[in-house]
Each structure stands twice: as C-alpha cells, then as structure tokens.
XYZ file of C-alpha atoms in Angstrom:
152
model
C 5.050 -2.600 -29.055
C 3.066 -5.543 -28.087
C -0.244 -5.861 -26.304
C -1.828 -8.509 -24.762
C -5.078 -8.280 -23.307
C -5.554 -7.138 -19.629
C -5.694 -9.120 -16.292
C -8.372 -7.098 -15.140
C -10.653 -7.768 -17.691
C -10.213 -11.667 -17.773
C -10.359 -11.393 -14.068
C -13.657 -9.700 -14.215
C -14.938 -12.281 -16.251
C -14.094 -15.549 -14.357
C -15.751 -13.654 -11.845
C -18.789 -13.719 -13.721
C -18.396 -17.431 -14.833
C -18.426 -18.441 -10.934
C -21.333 -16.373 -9.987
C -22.644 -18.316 -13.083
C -21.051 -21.700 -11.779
C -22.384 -21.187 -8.207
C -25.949 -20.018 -9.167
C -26.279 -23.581 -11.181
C -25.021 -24.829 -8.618
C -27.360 -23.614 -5.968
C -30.559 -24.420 -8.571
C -29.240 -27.805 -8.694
C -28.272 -29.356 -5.649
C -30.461 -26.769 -2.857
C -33.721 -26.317 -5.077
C -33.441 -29.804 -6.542
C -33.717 -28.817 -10.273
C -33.485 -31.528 -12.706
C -31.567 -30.010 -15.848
C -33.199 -32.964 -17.771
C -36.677 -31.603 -17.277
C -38.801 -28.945 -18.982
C -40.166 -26.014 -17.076
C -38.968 -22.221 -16.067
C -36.293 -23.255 -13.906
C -34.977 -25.624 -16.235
C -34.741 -22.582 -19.051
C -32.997 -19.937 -16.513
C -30.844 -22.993 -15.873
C -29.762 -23.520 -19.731
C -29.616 -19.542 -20.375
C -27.103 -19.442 -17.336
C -25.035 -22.195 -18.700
C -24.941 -20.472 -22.466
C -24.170 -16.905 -20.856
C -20.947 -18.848 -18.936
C -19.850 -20.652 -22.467
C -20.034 -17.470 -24.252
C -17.772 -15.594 -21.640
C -15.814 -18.755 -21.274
C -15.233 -18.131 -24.892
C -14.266 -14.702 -24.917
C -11.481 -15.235 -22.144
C -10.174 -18.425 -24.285
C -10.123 -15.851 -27.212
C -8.364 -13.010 -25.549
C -5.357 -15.366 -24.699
C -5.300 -16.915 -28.254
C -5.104 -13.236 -30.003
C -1.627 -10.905 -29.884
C -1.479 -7.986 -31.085
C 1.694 -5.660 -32.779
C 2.337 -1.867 -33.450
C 5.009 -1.078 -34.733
C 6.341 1.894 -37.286
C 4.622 0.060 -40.331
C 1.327 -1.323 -39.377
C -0.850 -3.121 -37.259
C -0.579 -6.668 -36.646
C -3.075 -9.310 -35.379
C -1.635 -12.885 -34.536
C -4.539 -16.054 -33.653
C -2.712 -19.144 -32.757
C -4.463 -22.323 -31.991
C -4.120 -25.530 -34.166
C -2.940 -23.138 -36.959
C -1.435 -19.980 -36.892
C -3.576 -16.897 -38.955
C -1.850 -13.178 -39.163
C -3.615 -10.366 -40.392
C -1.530 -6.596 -40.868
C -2.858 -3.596 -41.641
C 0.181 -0.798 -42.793
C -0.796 3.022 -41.823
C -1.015 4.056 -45.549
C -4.338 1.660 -45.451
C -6.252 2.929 -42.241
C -9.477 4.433 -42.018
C -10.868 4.130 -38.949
C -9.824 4.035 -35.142
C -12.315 3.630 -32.516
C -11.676 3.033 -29.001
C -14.787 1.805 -26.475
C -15.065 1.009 -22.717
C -17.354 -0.168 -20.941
C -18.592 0.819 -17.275
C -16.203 -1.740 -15.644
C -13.547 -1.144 -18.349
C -13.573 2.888 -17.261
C -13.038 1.612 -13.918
C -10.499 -1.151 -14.225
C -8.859 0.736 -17.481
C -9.259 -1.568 -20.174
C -11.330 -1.373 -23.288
C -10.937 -2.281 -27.169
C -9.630 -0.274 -29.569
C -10.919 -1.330 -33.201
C -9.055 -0.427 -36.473
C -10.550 -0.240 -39.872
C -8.240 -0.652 -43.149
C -9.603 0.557 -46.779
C -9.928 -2.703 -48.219
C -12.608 -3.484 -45.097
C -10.105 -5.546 -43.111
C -10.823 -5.104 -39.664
C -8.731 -5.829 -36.327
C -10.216 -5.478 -32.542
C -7.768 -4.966 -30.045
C -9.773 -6.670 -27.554
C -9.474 -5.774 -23.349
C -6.417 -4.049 -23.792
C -4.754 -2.554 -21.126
C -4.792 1.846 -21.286
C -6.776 1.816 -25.131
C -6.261 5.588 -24.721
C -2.754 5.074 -24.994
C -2.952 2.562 -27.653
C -5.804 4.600 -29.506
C -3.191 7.833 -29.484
C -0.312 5.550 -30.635
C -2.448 4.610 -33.596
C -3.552 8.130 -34.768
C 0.012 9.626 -34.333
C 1.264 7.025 -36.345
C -2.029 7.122 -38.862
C -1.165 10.712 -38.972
C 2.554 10.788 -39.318
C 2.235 8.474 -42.404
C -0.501 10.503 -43.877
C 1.680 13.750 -43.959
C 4.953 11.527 -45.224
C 2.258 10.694 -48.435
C 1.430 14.190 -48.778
C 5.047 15.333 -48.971
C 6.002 12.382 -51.260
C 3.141 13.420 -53.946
C-alpha cells in the first residue's frame, strides 16, 4: 500500500502561506513599511516571512517523501537530487504513534510515527485516514510478533 500525503493538509497550508503573503503585502505597500529598516514593524515583518519559509518547507517536504507498507516492513522513500530509502521490517518495531491536530481531526489527516529497535525512526507525515494506517501497522506489528513466538 502506498501513501502519499493528503490534499487537505497541503491545502491548508498554502492557505496559511497567502494569509502570510497578503499580510506582507498589506504592511508593505498600504502602511508603507520599509523591510530594510529597523523597528517593530520591520520584526513582525521578518517573523511573518520565516513562519511562510518554514511552512513553505514542510509542503516541499511532504511531496518529496513516499511512503510503503507492505507484508514485510515499512518503507520511507526522499527523492530530490539523490534518492535516500530507509525500511523498517515488523520483527524491528517498537513504537507506533499516531497524532492530529485540531484541523487534522477535522480535515482527517494526521502523522503516524514508527519507531524501530535500533532507534530508526520514520514519520508518516499528513497522511490521509492515520487511523487506518496506524491499525494497518499494529495488525501487521502484531501478526509478526505471534509468527516469532510460534517459530521459537
């Protein structure tokens, strides 16, 4: 099964990055704030601009990341200039979290974060239905746990 991460997150956040993009704006051009000088405005101004980069970021990231469960493992895939894959087989899990936030609860996405023995760690990051995704995992978790027991 693949996962991607979900529309309605990434949609959320360009939201936010032109609220960001029209509040510069607005200090710029209608209250004639010069970005070169130093004052208050000038500050709420740069904090407004690093709060857009950083969500910028995190949308760029989401589409750079694929995820993969399948009967062996987890797999994490980050393509960009190179390509970096990180797996994580059942037999090696130790933790599964899942978290939403207030607008994830509404909108139905959220991350589900999985924790191997050897403290490798993959985020499924604004993933469509993590409840389904979180049950996958732990089923599977599970199912390989009790095919270890019977093989000792």
């Amino acid at each position: 099964m693949r996962i991607k991460s979900s529309l309605a997150s990434q949609t959320f956040e360009i939201i936010l990055i032109l609220l960001i993009l029209l509040i510069l704006s607005i200090l710029t051009f209608l209250y004639g704030i010069n970005p070169l000088s130093f004052s208050v405005s000038t500050i709420l101004w740069y904090g407004l601009l690093v709060v857009g980069f950083i969500i910028l970021d995190e949308i760029v990231m989401r589409k750079l990341y694929t995820y993969e469960i399948n009967n062996s493992g987890i797999k994490e895939k980050f393509v960009l200039f190179s390509k970096r894959e990180t797996f994580i087989p059942y037999s090696n899990l130790i933790k599964v979290d899942m978290k939403k936030s207030f607008f994830g609860r509404i909108l139905n996405y959220g991350d589900v974060e999985v924790l191997s023995s050897s403290a490798t760690k993959i985020v499924l990051r604004g993933i469509r239905n993590p409840e389904n995704v979180y049950q996958k995992i732990k089923e599977m978790f599970e199912k390989h746990k009790k095919e270890k027991e019977e093989n000792e």
